[in-house]
Amino acid sequence: MAEELNAQFRSEAFQWLLFLQNVAEIKLSEIREGPAGTGDSCEMHTLCNVKLLELPPDMLTPVPPAAMATPETGEVSPALQKKQVPRASALGSDCAVASVVVEAKITSGATRKESRHHYRLLSGAACGASEQVCVAVPLQHLGQEEALLLSREEGRLFCFLPLPRSAVSLKLAAHVHAPVNTTQDRRNVLLDDRVGDRELIKTNVRLLDVRIPECLFRCVSHFSSRTTAQDLYRLFPVLQLHSSAAVTDEGAADAPEVGVAERVAEAFYRLLLKRPDPIFPVLPAGLAQAGAKKWCVAFAEAVFFSEREGKLAGSGPPGSGASLVSTVAKSLAHFGVPIVEVPVRVLESFERVLHPAQPRVLTPAWLRQFLRA
């Protein structure tokens, strides 16, 4: 059992240091007995090294004028006025975005495997250490064209250190840190005032219904113009079919039967409905100008379609309906209609949150109404 736990820790140790406060670089090592195994000698072996990277220019933070002023004159040096510095921590009070590289060295028996992991860390609103949330998204490479590696790692919920994967999960593709109050064995988030302090539960409800969804929204907004639509929608949580409309705008904890993942997912989709930020990438044919950057729109502007609409489009040969809907969508996008293709699970999540109202979907009924307008 001990060997199994040790092997499990070694395989995931590179993730354990993601969410440390005010740390620019840290190394995790282990002490092993020497070759003789007598304990008279020992060797140091590095398990992983976590280092903050220099950020691209558009993600750097200007030095505050007060910090650039010299003590003698109180004036700001012209050279310092142009200086930019990266964020020093994923959880610092002023942190917005950071890039982290982890060099992991995993030893399994006689096999030694080295790997390099890149992450983009994005924090929520600065609201103090007691409610500071942060999301870590694995990347394939850093630069203007970033590919997300959401399939290589299983997203985990962290409270500084990871919570047991088998017990608590937000069912997200990315890692999330939130200072939630848990049971003593860290296997459950306190949401029932019969087994936890009411103030602790209020903090948990605020984290699940407000802070984590806001941070996820900031993460999605950050990547909306930096990655493909396919990768972008992998960041969206999944709203289960049995989830009820229990999360209110006031964040009331009146439905303890709703799981942690469902609370976060429902609050996230409700937030998307209200925010005017351009999040959803339209079809490429809908770009306003040739060579223009990716065009994104807010939920209120988008006209959605998915594979489901193709299957319902007609009774012809298999695939003909999907082809027809896709052709109509591209034609509309060519004329500037903000057509947004989304996975079925995302569209159904919006429908469940909006019920009985519905989002704008590319259906024959919508198309007839659009052509008559």
PDB file of N, CA and C in Angstrom, residues 256-297:
ATOM      1  N   PRO A 256     -28.868  21.589  -0.944  1.00  0.00           N
ATOM      2  CA  PRO A 256     -27.647  20.827  -0.681  1.00  0.00           C
ATOM      3  C   PRO A 256     -27.548  19.558  -1.510  1.00  0.00           C
ATOM      4  N   GLU A 257     -28.679  19.090  -2.090  1.00  0.00           N
ATOM      5  CA  GLU A 257     -28.613  17.879  -2.893  1.00  0.00           C
ATOM      6  C   GLU A 257     -27.911  18.114  -4.225  1.00  0.00           C
ATOM      7  N   VAL A 258     -27.770  19.362  -4.649  1.00  0.00           N
ATOM      8  CA  VAL A 258     -27.046  19.671  -5.875  1.00  0.00           C
ATOM      9  C   VAL A 258     -25.552  19.534  -5.602  1.00  0.00           C
ATOM     10  N   GLY A 259     -24.863  18.721  -6.422  1.00  0.00           N
ATOM     11  CA  GLY A 259     -23.449  18.468  -6.188  1.00  0.00           C
ATOM     12  C   GLY A 259     -22.587  19.686  -6.440  1.00  0.00           C
ATOM     13  N   VAL A 260     -21.327  19.586  -6.002  1.00  0.00           N
ATOM     14  CA  VAL A 260     -20.370  20.687  -6.140  1.00  0.00           C
ATOM     15  C   VAL A 260     -20.178  21.038  -7.614  1.00  0.00           C
ATOM     16  N   ALA A 261     -19.978  20.022  -8.466  1.00  0.00           N
ATOM     17  CA  ALA A 261     -19.748  20.271  -9.891  1.00  0.00           C
ATOM     18  C   ALA A 261     -20.963  20.915 -10.539  1.00  0.00           C
ATOM     19  N   GLU A 262     -22.156  20.475 -10.160  1.00  0.00           N
ATOM     20  CA  GLU A 262     -23.381  21.019 -10.756  1.00  0.00           C
ATOM     21  C   GLU A 262     -23.597  22.474 -10.354  1.00  0.00           C
ATOM     22  N   ARG A 263     -23.284  22.815  -9.099  1.00  0.00           N
ATOM     23  CA  ARG A 263     -23.425  24.210  -8.648  1.00  0.00           C
ATOM     24  C   ARG A 263     -22.539  25.120  -9.497  1.00  0.00           C
ATOM     25  N   VAL A 264     -21.281  24.719  -9.659  1.00  0.00           N
ATOM     26  CA  VAL A 264     -20.332  25.539 -10.408  1.00  0.00           C
ATOM     27  C   VAL A 264     -20.765  25.655 -11.866  1.00  0.00           C
ATOM     28  N   ALA A 265     -21.170  24.539 -12.477  1.00  0.00           N
ATOM     29  CA  ALA A 265     -21.559  24.556 -13.887  1.00  0.00           C
ATOM     30  C   ALA A 265     -22.771  25.450 -14.110  1.00  0.00           C
ATOM     31  N   GLU A 266     -23.786  25.328 -13.270  1.00  0.00           N
ATOM     32  CA  GLU A 266     -24.990  26.127 -13.467  1.00  0.00           C
ATOM     33  C   GLU A 266     -24.706  27.611 -13.275  1.00  0.00           C
ATOM     34  N   ALA A 267     -23.925  27.946 -12.248  1.00  0.00           N
ATOM     35  CA  ALA A 267     -23.584  29.352 -12.021  1.00  0.00           C
ATOM     36  C   ALA A 267     -22.751  29.912 -13.167  1.00  0.00           C
ATOM     37  N   PHE A 268     -21.867  29.090 -13.747  1.00  0.00           N
ATOM     38  CA  PHE A 268     -21.046  29.527 -14.879  1.00  0.00           C
ATOM     39  C   PHE A 268     -21.910  29.865 -16.083  1.00  0.00           C
ATOM     40  N   TYR A 269     -22.865  28.992 -16.411  1.00  0.00           N
ATOM     41  CA  TYR A 269     -23.718  29.253 -17.572  1.00  0.00           C
ATOM     42  C   TYR A 269     -24.645  30.435 -17.329  1.00  0.00           C
ATOM     43  N   ARG A 270     -25.101  30.615 -16.110  1.00  0.00           N
ATOM     44  CA  ARG A 270     -25.914  31.801 -15.805  1.00  0.00           C
ATOM     45  C   ARG A 270     -25.096  33.075 -15.987  1.00  0.00           C
ATOM     46  N   LEU A 271     -23.814  33.007 -15.614  1.00  0.00           N
ATOM     47  CA  LEU A 271     -22.941  34.167 -15.778  1.00  0.00           C
ATOM     48  C   LEU A 271     -22.721  34.473 -17.256  1.00  0.00           C
ATOM     49  N   LEU A 272     -22.547  33.448 -18.074  1.00  0.00           N
ATOM     50  CA  LEU A 272     -22.374  33.652 -19.510  1.00  0.00           C
ATOM     51  C   LEU A 272     -23.591  34.338 -20.129  1.00  0.00           C
ATOM     52  N   LEU A 273     -24.779  34.010 -19.622  1.00  0.00           N
ATOM     53  CA  LEU A 273     -25.996  34.613 -20.157  1.00  0.00           C
ATOM     54  C   LEU A 273     -26.044  36.110 -19.902  1.00  0.00           C
ATOM     55  N   LYS A 274     -25.488  36.540 -18.769  1.00  0.00           N
ATOM     56  CA  LYS A 274     -25.605  37.941 -18.368  1.00  0.00           C
ATOM     57  C   LYS A 274     -24.485  38.830 -18.890  1.00  0.00           C
ATOM     58  N   ARG A 275     -23.298  38.251 -19.094  1.00  0.00           N
ATOM     59  CA  ARG A 275     -22.136  39.074 -19.429  1.00  0.00           C
ATOM     60  C   ARG A 275     -22.147  39.482 -20.901  1.00  0.00           C
ATOM     61  N   PRO A 276     -21.761  40.741 -21.195  1.00  0.00           N
ATOM     62  CA  PRO A 276     -21.736  41.208 -22.588  1.00  0.00           C
ATOM     63  C   PRO A 276     -20.411  40.939 -23.296  1.00  0.00           C
ATOM     64  N   ASP A 277     -19.480  40.270 -22.638  1.00  0.00           N
ATOM     65  CA  ASP A 277     -18.152  40.052 -23.208  1.00  0.00           C
ATOM     66  C   ASP A 277     -18.219  39.136 -24.425  1.00  0.00           C
ATOM     67  N   PRO A 278     -17.449  39.425 -25.469  1.00  0.00           N
ATOM     68  CA  PRO A 278     -17.407  38.549 -26.653  1.00  0.00           C
ATOM     69  C   PRO A 278     -16.616  37.286 -26.354  1.00  0.00           C
ATOM     70  N   ILE A 279     -17.297  36.185 -26.207  1.00  0.00           N
ATOM     71  CA  ILE A 279     -16.686  34.916 -25.812  1.00  0.00           C
ATOM     72  C   ILE A 279     -16.739  33.881 -26.932  1.00  0.00           C
ATOM     73  N   PHE A 280     -17.820  33.874 -27.697  1.00  0.00           N
ATOM     74  CA  PHE A 280     -18.083  32.781 -28.634  1.00  0.00           C
ATOM     75  C   PHE A 280     -17.522  33.099 -30.016  1.00  0.00           C
ATOM     76  N   PRO A 281     -16.576  32.289 -30.522  1.00  0.00           N
ATOM     77  CA  PRO A 281     -16.028  32.518 -31.865  1.00  0.00           C
ATOM     78  C   PRO A 281     -17.035  32.144 -32.950  1.00  0.00           C
ATOM     79  N   VAL A 282     -17.222  33.037 -33.907  1.00  0.00           N
ATOM     80  CA  VAL A 282     -18.156  32.766 -35.007  1.00  0.00           C
ATOM     81  C   VAL A 282     -17.460  31.924 -36.074  1.00  0.00           C
ATOM     82  N   LEU A 283     -18.248  31.405 -37.007  1.00  0.00           N
ATOM     83  CA  LEU A 283     -17.670  30.639 -38.102  1.00  0.00           C
ATOM     84  C   LEU A 283     -16.691  31.498 -38.891  1.00  0.00           C
ATOM     85  N   PRO A 284     -15.598  30.918 -39.382  1.00  0.00           N
ATOM     86  CA  PRO A 284     -14.580  31.707 -40.105  1.00  0.00           C
ATOM     87  C   PRO A 284     -15.139  32.529 -41.250  1.00  0.00           C
ATOM     88  N   ALA A 285     -16.153  32.037 -41.934  1.00  0.00           N
ATOM     89  CA  ALA A 285     -16.720  32.782 -43.064  1.00  0.00           C
ATOM     90  C   ALA A 285     -17.410  34.056 -42.622  1.00  0.00           C
ATOM     91  N   GLY A 286     -17.625  34.205 -41.330  1.00  0.00           N
ATOM     92  CA  GLY A 286     -18.315  35.382 -40.838  1.00  0.00           C
ATOM     93  C   GLY A 286     -17.401  36.522 -40.463  1.00  0.00           C
ATOM     94  N   LEU A 287     -16.106  36.406 -40.773  1.00  0.00           N
ATOM     95  CA  LEU A 287     -15.197  37.496 -40.444  1.00  0.00           C
ATOM     96  C   LEU A 287     -15.547  38.740 -41.249  1.00  0.00           C
ATOM     97  N   ALA A 288     -15.499  39.870 -40.562  1.00  0.00           N
ATOM     98  CA  ALA A 288     -15.911  41.111 -41.210  1.00  0.00           C
ATOM     99  C   ALA A 288     -14.953  41.515 -42.325  1.00  0.00           C
ATOM    100  N   GLN A 289     -13.649  41.260 -42.157  1.00  0.00           N
ATOM    101  CA  GLN A 289     -12.659  41.656 -43.148  1.00  0.00           C
ATOM    102  C   GLN A 289     -11.700  40.494 -43.392  1.00  0.00           C
ATOM    103  N   ALA A 290     -11.184  40.429 -44.587  1.00  0.00           N
ATOM    104  CA  ALA A 290     -10.205  39.397 -44.896  1.00  0.00           C
ATOM    105  C   ALA A 290      -8.943  39.644 -44.082  1.00  0.00           C
ATOM    106  N   GLY A 291      -8.422  38.602 -43.450  1.00  0.00           N
ATOM    107  CA  GLY A 291      -7.219  38.730 -42.644  1.00  0.00           C
ATOM    108  C   GLY A 291      -7.466  39.294 -41.264  1.00  0.00           C
ATOM    109  N   ALA A 292      -8.706  39.537 -40.905  1.00  0.00           N
ATOM    110  CA  ALA A 292      -8.995  40.083 -39.583  1.00  0.00           C
ATOM    111  C   ALA A 292      -8.801  39.006 -38.519  1.00  0.00           C
ATOM    112  N   LYS A 293      -8.656  39.445 -37.295  1.00  0.00           N
ATOM    113  CA  LYS A 293      -8.510  38.507 -36.192  1.00  0.00           C
ATOM    114  C   LYS A 293      -9.827  37.774 -35.964  1.00  0.00           C
ATOM    115  N   LYS A 294      -9.729  36.711 -35.170  1.00  0.00           N
ATOM    116  CA  LYS A 294     -10.914  35.919 -34.880  1.00  0.00           C
ATOM    117  C   LYS A 294     -12.008  36.808 -34.297  1.00  0.00           C
ATOM    118  N   TRP A 295     -13.181  36.628 -34.806  1.00  0.00           N
ATOM    119  CA  TRP A 295     -14.333  37.444 -34.396  1.00  0.00           C
ATOM    120  C   TRP A 295     -15.125  36.660 -33.360  1.00  0.00           C
ATOM    121  N   CYS A 296     -15.306  37.248 -32.190  1.00  0.00           N
ATOM    122  CA  CYS A 296     -16.075  36.623 -31.125  1.00  0.00           C
ATOM    123  C   CYS A 296     -17.255  37.518 -30.766  1.00  0.00           C
ATOM    124  N   VAL A 297     -18.330  36.908 -30.313  1.00  0.00           N
ATOM    125  CA  VAL A 297     -19.526  37.655 -29.949  1.00  0.00           C
ATOM    126  C   VAL A 297     -19.999  37.207 -28.577  1.00  0.00           C
TER     127      VAL A 297
END
